[in-house]
mmCIF file of C-alpha atoms and ligand atoms in Angstrom:
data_model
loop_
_atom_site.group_PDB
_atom_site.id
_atom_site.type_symbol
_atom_site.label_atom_id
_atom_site.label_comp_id
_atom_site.label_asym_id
_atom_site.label_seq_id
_atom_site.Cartn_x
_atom_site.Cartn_y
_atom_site.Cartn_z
ATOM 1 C CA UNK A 1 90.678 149.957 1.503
ATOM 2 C CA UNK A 2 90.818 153.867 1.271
ATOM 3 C CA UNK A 3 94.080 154.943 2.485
ATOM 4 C CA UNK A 4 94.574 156.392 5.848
ATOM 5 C CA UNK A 5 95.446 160.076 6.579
ATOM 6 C CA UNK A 6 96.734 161.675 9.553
ATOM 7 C CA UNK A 7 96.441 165.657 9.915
ATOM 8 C CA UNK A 8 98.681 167.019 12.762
ATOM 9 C CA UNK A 9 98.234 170.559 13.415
ATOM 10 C CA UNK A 10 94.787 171.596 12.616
ATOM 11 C CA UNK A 11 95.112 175.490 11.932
ATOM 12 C CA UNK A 12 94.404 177.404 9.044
ATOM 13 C CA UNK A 13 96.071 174.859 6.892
ATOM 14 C CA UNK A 14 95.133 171.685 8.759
ATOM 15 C CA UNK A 15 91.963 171.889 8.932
ATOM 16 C CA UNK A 16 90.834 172.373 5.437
ATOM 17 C CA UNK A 17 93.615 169.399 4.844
ATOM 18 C CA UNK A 18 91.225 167.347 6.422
ATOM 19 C CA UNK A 19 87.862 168.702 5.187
ATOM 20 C CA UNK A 20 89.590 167.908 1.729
ATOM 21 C CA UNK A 21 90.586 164.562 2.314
ATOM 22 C CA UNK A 22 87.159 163.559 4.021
ATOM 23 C CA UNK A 23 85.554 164.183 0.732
ATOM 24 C CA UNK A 24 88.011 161.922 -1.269
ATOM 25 C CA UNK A 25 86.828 158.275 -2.293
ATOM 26 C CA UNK A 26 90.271 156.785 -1.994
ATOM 27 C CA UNK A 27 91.323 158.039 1.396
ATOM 28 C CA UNK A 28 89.553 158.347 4.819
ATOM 29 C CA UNK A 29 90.867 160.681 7.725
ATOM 30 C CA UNK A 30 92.230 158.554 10.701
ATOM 31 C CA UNK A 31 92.005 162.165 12.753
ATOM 32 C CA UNK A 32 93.498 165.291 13.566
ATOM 33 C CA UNK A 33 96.083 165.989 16.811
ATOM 34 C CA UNK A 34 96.209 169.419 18.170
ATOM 35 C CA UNK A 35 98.325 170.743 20.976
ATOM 36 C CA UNK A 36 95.447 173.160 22.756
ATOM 37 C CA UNK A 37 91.720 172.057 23.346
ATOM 38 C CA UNK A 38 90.834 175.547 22.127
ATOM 39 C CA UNK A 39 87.461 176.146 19.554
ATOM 40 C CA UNK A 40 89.129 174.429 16.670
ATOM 41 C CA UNK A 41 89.482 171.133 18.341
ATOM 42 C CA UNK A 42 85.540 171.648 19.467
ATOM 43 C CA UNK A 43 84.102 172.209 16.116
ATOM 44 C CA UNK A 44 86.954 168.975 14.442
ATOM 45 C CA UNK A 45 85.380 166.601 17.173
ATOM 46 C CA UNK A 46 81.392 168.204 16.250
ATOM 47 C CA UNK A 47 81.949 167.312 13.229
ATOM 48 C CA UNK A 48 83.332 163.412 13.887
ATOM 49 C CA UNK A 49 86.646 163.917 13.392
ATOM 50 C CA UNK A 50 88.758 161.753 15.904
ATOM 51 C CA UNK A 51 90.769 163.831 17.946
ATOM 52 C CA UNK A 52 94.027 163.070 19.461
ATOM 53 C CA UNK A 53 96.319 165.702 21.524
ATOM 54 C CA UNK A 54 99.699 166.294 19.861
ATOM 55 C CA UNK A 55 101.622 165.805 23.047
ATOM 56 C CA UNK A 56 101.791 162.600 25.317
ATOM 57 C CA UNK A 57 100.321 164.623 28.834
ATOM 58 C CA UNK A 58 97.653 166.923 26.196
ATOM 59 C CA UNK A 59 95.151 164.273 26.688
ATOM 60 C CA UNK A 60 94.257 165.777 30.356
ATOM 61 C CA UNK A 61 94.160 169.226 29.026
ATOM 62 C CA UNK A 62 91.464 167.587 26.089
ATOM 63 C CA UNK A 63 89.234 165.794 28.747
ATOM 64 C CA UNK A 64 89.274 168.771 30.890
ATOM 65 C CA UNK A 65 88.075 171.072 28.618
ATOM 66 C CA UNK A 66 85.584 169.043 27.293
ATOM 67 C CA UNK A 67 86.998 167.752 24.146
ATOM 68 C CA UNK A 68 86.978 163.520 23.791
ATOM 69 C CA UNK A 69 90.552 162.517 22.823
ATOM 70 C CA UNK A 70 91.037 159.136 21.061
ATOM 71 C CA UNK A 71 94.604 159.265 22.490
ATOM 72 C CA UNK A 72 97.656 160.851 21.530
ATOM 73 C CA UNK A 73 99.927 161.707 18.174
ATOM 74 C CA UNK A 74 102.084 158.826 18.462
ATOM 75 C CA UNK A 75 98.272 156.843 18.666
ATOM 76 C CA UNK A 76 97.221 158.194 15.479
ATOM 77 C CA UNK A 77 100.655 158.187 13.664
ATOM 78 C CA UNK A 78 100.614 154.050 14.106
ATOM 79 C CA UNK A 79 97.055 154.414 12.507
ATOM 80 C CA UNK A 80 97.862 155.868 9.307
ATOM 81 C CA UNK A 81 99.509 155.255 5.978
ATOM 82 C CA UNK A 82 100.719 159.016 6.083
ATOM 83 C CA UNK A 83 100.574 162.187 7.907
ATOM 84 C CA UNK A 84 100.165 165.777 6.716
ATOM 85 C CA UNK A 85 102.027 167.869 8.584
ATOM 86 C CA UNK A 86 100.513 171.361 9.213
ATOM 87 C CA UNK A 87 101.851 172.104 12.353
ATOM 88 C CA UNK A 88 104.460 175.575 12.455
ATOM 89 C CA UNK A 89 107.792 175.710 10.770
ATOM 90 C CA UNK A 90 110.003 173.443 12.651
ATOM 91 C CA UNK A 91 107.883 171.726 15.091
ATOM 92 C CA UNK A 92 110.540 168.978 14.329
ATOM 93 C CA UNK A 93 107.837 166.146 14.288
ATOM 94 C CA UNK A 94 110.524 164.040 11.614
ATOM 95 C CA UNK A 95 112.078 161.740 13.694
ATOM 96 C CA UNK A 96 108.459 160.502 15.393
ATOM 97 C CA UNK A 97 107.595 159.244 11.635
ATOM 98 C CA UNK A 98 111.255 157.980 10.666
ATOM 99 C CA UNK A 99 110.530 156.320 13.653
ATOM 100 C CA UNK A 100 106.776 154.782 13.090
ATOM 101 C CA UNK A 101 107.662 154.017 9.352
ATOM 102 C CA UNK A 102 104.948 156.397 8.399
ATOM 103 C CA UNK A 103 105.127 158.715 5.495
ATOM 104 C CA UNK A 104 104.245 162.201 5.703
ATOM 105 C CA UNK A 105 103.960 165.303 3.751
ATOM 106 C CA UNK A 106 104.781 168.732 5.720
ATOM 107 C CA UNK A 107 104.592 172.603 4.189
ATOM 108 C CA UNK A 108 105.495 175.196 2.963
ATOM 109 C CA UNK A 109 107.330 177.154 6.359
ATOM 110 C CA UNK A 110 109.665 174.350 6.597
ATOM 111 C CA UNK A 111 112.846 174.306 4.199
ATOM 112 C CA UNK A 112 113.058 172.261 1.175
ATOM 113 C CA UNK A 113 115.995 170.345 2.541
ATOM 114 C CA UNK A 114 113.938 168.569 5.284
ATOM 115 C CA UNK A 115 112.556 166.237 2.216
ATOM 116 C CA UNK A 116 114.859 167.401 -0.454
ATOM 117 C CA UNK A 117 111.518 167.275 -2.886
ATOM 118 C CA UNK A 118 108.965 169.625 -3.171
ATOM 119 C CA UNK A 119 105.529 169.372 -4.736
ATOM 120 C CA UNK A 120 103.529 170.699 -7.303
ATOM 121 C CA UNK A 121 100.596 168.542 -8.896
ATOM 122 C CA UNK A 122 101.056 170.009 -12.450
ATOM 123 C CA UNK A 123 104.615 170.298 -12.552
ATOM 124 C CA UNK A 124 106.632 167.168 -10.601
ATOM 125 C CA UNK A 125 103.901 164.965 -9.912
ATOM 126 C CA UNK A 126 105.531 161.593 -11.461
ATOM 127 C CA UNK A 127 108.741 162.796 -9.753
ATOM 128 C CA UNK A 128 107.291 162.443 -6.423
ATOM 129 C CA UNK A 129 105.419 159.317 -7.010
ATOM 130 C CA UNK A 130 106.123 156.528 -3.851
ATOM 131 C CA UNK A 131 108.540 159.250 -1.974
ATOM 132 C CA UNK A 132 108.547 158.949 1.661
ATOM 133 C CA UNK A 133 108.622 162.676 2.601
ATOM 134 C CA UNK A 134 107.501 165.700 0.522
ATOM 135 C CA UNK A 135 106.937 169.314 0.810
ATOM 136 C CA UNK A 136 104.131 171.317 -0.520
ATOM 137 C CA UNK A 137 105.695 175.048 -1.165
ATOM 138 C CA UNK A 138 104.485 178.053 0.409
ATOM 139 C CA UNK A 139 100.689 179.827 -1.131
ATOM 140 C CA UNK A 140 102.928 182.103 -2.984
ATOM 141 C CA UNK A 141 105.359 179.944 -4.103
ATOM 142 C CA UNK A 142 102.394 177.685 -5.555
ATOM 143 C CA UNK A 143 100.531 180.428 -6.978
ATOM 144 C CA UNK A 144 103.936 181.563 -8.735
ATOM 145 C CA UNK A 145 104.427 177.960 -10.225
ATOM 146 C CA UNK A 146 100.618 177.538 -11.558
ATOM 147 C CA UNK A 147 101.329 180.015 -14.086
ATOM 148 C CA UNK A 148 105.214 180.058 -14.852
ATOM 149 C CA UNK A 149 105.050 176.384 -15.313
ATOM 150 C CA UNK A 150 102.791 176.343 -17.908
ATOM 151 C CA UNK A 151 104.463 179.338 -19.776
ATOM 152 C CA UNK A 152 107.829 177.714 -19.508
ATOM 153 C CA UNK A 153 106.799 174.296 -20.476
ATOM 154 C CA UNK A 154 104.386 175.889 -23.725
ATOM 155 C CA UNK A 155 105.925 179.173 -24.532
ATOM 156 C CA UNK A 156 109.478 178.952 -22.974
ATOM 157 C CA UNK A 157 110.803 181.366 -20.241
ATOM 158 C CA UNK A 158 114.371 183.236 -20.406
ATOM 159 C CA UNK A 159 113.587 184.996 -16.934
ATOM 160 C CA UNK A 160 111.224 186.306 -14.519
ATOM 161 C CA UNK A 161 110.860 188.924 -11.987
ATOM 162 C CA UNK A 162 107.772 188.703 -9.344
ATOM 163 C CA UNK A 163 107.166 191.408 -6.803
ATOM 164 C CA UNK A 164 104.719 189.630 -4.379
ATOM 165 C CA UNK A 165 102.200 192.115 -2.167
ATOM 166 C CA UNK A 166 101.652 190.138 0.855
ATOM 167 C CA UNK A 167 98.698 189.951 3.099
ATOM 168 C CA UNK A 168 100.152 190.632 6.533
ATOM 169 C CA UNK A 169 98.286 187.763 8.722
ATOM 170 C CA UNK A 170 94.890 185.481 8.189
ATOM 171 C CA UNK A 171 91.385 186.875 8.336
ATOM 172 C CA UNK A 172 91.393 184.825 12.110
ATOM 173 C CA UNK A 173 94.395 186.170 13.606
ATOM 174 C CA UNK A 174 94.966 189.289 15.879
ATOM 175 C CA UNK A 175 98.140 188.800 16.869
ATOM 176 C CA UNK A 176 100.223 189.574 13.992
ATOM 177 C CA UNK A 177 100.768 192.680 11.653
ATOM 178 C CA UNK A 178 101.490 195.283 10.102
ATOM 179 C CA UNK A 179 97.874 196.991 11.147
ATOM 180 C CA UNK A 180 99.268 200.103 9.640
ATOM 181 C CA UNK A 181 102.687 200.698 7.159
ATOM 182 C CA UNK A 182 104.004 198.945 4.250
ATOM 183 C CA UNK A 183 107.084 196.163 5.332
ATOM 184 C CA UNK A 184 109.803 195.699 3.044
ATOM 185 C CA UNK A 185 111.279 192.523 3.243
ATOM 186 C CA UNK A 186 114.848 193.150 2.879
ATOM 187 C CA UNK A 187 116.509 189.902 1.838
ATOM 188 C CA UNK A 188 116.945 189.872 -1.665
ATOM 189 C CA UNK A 189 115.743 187.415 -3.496
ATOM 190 C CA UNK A 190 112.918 186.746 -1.516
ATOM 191 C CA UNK A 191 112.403 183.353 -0.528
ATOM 192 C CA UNK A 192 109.849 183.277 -3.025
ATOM 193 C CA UNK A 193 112.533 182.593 -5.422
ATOM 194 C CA UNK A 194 114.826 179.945 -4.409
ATOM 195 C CA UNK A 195 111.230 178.388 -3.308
ATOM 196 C CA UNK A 196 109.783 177.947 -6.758
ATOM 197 C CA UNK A 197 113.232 176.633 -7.780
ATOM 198 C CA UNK A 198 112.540 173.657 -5.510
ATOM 199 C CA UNK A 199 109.944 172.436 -7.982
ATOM 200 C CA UNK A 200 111.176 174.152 -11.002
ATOM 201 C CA UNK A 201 115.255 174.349 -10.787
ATOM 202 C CA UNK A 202 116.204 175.497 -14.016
ATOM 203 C CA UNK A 203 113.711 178.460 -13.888
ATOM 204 C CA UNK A 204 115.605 181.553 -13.808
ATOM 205 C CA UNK A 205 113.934 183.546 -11.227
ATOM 206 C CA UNK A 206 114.179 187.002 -8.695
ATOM 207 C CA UNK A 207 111.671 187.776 -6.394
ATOM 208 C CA UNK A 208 110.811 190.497 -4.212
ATOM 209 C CA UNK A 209 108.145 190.807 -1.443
ATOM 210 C CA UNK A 210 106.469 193.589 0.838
ATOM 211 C CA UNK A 211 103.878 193.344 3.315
ATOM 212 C CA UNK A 212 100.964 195.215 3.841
ATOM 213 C CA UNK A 213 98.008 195.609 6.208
ATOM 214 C CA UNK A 214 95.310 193.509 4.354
ATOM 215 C CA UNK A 215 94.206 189.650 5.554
ATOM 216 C CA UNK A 216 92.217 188.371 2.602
ATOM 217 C CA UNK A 217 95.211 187.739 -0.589
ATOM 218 C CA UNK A 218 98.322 188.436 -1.626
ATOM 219 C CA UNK A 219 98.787 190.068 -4.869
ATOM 220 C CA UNK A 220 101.680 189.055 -7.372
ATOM 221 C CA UNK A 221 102.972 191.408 -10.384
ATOM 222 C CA UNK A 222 105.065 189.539 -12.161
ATOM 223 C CA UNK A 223 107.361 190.200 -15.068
ATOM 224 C CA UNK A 224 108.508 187.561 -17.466
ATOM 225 C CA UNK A 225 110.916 187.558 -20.207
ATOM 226 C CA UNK A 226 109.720 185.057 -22.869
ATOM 227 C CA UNK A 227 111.847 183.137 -24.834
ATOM 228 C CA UNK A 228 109.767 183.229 -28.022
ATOM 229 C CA UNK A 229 107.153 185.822 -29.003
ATOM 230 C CA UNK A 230 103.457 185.468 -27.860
ATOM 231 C CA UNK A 231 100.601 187.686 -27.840
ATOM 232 C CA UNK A 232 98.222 187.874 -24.408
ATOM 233 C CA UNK A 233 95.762 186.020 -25.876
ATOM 234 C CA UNK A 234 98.254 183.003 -26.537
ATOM 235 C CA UNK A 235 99.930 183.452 -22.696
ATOM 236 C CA UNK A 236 95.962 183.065 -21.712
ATOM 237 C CA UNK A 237 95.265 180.058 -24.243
ATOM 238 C CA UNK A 238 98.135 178.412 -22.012
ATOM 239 C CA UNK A 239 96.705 178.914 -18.828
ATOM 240 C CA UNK A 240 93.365 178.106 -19.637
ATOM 241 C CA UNK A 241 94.350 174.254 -20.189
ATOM 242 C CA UNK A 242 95.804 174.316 -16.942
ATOM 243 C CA UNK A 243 93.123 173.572 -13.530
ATOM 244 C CA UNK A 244 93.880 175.453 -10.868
ATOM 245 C CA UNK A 245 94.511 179.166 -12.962
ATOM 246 C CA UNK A 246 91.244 180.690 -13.589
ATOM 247 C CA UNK A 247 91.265 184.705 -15.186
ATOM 248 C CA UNK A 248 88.984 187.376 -13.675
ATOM 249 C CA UNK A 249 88.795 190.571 -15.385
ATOM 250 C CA UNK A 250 88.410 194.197 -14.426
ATOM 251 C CA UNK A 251 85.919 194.989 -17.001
ATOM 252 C CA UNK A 252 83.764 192.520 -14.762
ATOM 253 C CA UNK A 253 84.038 194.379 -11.453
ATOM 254 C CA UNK A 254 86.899 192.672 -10.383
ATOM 255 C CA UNK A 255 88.762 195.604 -9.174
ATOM 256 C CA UNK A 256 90.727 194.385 -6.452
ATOM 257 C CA UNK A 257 91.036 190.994 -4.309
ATOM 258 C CA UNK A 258 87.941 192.288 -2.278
ATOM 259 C CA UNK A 259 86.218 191.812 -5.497
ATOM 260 C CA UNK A 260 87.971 187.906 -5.996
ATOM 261 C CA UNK A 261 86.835 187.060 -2.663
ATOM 262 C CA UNK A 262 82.809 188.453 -2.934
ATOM 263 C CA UNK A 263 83.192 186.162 -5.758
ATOM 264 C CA UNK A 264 84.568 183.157 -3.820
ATOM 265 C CA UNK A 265 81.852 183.601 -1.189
ATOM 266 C CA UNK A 266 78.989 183.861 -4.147
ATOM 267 C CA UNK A 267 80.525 180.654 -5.570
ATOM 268 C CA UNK A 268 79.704 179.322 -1.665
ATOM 269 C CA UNK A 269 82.190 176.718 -1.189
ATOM 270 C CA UNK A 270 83.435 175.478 1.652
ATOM 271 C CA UNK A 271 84.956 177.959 3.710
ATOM 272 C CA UNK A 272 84.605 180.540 0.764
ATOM 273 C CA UNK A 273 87.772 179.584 -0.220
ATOM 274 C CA UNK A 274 89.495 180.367 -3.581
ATOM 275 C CA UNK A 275 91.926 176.836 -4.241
ATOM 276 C CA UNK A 276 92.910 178.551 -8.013
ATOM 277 C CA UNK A 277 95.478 181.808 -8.738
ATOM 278 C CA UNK A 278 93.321 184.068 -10.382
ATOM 279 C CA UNK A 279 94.860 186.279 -12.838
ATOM 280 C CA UNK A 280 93.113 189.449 -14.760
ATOM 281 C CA UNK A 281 92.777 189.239 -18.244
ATOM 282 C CA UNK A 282 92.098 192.548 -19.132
ATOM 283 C CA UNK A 283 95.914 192.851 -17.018
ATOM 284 C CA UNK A 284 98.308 190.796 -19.183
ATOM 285 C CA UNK A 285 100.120 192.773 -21.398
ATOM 286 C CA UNK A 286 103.086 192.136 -23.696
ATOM 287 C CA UNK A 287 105.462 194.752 -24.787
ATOM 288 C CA UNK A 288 107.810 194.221 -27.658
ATOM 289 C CA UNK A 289 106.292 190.410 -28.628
ATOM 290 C CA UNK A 290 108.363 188.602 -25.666
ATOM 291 C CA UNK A 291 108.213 190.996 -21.963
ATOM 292 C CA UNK A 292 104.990 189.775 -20.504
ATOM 293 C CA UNK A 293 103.379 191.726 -17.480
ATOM 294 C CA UNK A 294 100.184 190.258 -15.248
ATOM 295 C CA UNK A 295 98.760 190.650 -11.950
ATOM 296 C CA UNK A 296 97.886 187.284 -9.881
ATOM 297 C CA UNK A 297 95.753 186.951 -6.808
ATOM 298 C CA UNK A 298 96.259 184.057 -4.319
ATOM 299 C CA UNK A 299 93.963 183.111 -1.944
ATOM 300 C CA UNK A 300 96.612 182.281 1.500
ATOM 301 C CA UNK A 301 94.850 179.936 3.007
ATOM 302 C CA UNK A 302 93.390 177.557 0.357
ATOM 303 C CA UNK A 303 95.508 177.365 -2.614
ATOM 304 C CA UNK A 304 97.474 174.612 -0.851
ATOM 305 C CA UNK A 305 94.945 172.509 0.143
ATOM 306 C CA UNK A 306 94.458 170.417 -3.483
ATOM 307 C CA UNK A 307 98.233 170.194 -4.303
ATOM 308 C CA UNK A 308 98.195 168.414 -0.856
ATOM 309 C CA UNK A 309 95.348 166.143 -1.601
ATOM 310 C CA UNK A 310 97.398 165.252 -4.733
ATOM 311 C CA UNK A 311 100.894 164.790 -2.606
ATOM 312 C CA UNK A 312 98.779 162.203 -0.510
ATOM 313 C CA UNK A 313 98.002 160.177 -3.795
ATOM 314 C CA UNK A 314 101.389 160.727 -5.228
ATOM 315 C CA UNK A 315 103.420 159.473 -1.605
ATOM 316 C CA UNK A 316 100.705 156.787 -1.826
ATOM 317 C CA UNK A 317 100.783 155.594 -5.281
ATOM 318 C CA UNK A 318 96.777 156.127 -5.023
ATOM 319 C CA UNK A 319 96.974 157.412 -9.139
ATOM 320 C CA UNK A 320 100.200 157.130 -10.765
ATOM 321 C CA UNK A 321 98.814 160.187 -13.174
ATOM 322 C CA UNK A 322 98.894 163.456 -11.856
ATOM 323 C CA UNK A 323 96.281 165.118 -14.772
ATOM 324 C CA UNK A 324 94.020 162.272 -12.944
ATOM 325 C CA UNK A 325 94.581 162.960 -9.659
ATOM 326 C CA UNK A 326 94.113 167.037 -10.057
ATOM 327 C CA UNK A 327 90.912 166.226 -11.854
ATOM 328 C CA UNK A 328 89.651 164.088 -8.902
ATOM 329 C CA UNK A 329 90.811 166.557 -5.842
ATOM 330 C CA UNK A 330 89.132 169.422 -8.535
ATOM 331 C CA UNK A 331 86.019 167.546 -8.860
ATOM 332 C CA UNK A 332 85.476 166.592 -4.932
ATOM 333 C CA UNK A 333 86.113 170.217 -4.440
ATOM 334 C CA UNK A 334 84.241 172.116 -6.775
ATOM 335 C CA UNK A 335 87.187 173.808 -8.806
ATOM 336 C CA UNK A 336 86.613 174.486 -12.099
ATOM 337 C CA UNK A 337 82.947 176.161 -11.625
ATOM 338 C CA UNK A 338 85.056 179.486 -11.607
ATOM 339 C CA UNK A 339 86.189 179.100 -15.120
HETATM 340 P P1 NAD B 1 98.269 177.872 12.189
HETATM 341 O O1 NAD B 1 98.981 178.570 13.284
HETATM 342 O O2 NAD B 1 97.001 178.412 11.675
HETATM 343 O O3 NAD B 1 97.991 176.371 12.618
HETATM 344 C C1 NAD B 1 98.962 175.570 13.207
HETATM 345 C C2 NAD B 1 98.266 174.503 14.041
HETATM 346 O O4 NAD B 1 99.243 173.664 14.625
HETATM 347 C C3 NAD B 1 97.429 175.059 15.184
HETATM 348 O O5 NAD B 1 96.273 174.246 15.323
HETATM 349 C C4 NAD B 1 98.337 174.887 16.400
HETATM 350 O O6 NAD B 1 97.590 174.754 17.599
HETATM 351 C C5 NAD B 1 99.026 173.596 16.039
HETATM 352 N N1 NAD B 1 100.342 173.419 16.665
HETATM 353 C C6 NAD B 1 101.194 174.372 17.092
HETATM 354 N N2 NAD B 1 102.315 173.790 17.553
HETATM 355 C C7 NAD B 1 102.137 172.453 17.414
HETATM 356 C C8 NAD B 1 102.915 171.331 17.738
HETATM 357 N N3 NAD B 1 104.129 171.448 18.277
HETATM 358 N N4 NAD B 1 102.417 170.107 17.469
HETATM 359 C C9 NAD B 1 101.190 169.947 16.905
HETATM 360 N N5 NAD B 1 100.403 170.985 16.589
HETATM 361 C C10 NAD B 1 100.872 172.222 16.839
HETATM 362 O O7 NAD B 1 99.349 177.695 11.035
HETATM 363 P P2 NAD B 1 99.056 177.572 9.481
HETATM 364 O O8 NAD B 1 98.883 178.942 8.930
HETATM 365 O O9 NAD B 1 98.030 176.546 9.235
HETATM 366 O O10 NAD B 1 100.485 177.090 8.994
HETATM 367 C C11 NAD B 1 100.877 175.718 9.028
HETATM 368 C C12 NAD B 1 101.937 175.504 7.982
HETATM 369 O O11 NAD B 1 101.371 175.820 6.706
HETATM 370 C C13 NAD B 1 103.198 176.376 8.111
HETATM 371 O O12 NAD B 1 104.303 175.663 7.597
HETATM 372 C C14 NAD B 1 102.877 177.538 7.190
HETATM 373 O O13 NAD B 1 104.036 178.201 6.737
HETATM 374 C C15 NAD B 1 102.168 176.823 6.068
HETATM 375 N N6 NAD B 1 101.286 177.651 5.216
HETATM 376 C C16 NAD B 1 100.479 178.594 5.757
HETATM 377 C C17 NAD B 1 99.679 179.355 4.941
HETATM 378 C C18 NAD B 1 98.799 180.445 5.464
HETATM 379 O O14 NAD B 1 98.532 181.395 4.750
HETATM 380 N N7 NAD B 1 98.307 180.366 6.678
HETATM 381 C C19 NAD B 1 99.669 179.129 3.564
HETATM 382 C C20 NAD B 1 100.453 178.101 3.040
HETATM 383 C C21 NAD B 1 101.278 177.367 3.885
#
């Protein structure tokens, strides 16, 4: 029997959750609960997905607008083995699954202390195997530990300093900005930091982060003190037996993220998203045999998505390996053909 997955909250996030874990062989989607009937919940229902309103008088709203509900959240919790949780920081839906006995896996705007574990497929997999309640770190925070991981765990890190160029909102939001300056953000470190240490504690990181008026990436230049010499090529050899951390190079084109994105809608999957941090080759430099410099691009609303497929099978004991389980979620969704 395929295990059974609840999404609740079916935004940006949410709903490529569930796209991703209708494709999987081991899991089915039980359905998706959203608070507004709004063009989201339309299309989720158009294309089969049981839908089920997120709170206990939503099921009017639903009905009136249109949309068949198959009942409410608490409905669809009892129907699942786990939820993922992509609702907004602190929608506070804990105590419902305490409460139902279901397990559930929530992201990266909530703190690490509502699970006390956080996830990352290549780095704590085996730690997180049967937990009840995980979180899967913020876009940055993921693309951050897809390539320090593997330089730490090959190579050996003494320290690192990222500076992380963020995209101000999502390509379908209008609400939020900056439209036109550059926003420092003014606690130092950054969450960024402390985030990545959630997964990767002894790491000894600082991060900084600004905002800017783009929608499509954010852009990481990061700054890493090795702890033995390596030349570029080397730091690249490492990454390129990781999945998930393809390189794109300038000599290519591949100027800017505009550039990485053209080339995540010519690869036309779903969505045109980009689920790997693509780094430039022809960008990693090292300066006296052990300072490394590169540039990273991470794709906001995708690069999530796998690591959460691979939660789900972690939480469920679905593949006690993790290399397996990354190699299954890359398969089902095409990563890999970027290489
Ligand atoms: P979103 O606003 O796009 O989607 C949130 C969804 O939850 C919407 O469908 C909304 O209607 C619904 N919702 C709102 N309140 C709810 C409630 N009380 N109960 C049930 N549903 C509710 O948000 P998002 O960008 O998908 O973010 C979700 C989570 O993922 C956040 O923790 C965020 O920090 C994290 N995240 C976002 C991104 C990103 O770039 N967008 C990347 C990585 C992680």
């Amino acid at each position: 029997m395929p295990a059974r997955i609840a999404v609740n909250g079916y935004g940006t996030i949410g709903k490529r959750v569930a796209d991703a874990v209708a494709l999987q062989d081991d899991m089915r989607l039980a359905g998706v609960a959203k608070t507004k009937p709004d063009f989201e919940a339309k299309l989720a229902a158009r294309k089969g997905y049981a839908v089920y309103a997120a709170t206990p008088d939503g099921a009017a709203k639903f009905e009136k607008a249109g949309v068949k509900v198959a009942g409410t959240l608490a409905d669809l919790v009892k129907e699942a083995d786990l939820v993922v949780d992509c609702t907004p920081e602190e929608s506070g839906y804990k105590p419902l699954y305490e409460k139902a006995g279901v397990k559930a896996i929530w992201q990266g705007g909530e703190e690490h202390t509502l699970t006390n574990l956080s996830f990352n497929a290549a780095a704590n997999y085996e730690d997180c195997l049967g937990a009840s309640f995980v979180r899967v770190p913020s876009c940055n925070t993921t693309g951050l530990i897809r390539t320090l991981y593997p330089l730490d765990a090959h190579i050996g890190v003494e320290k690192v300093l990222a500076v992380m160029v963020r995209r101000a909102t999502d390509p379908g939001d209008s609400k939020k900005g900056p439209i036109n300056a550059i926003e420092p953000e003014l606690e130092m470190p950054s969450h960024h930091g402390p985030d990545v240490q959630s997964v990767l504690p002894k790491l000894n990181i600082h991060t900084i982060a600004v905002k800017v008026p783009t929608t499509i990436m954010h852009l990481h230049t990061v700054s890493v003190d090795l702890k033995k010499a390596a030349t570029a090529d080397q730091v690249l050899d490492v990454w390129k037996r990781f999945p998930r951390v393809i390189s794109v190079s300038g000599g290519d084109g591949v100027k800017s993220t505009a550039q990485i994105m053209e080339m995540a809608r010519d690869l036309s999957r779903n969505r045109s998203d980009l689920y790997e941090v693509a780094v430039w080759r022809d960008g990693v430099h090292v300066v006296d045999g052990r300072r490394l410099y590169y540039f990273q691009a991470v794709h906001q609303e995708s690069d999530v998505v796998p690591e959460n497929v691979d939660a789900i099978r972690a939480l469920l004991e679905l593949e006690k390996d993790g290399r397996k389980s990354m190699l299954k979620t890359d398969r089902s969704l095409g990563i890999g053909t970027a290489k």
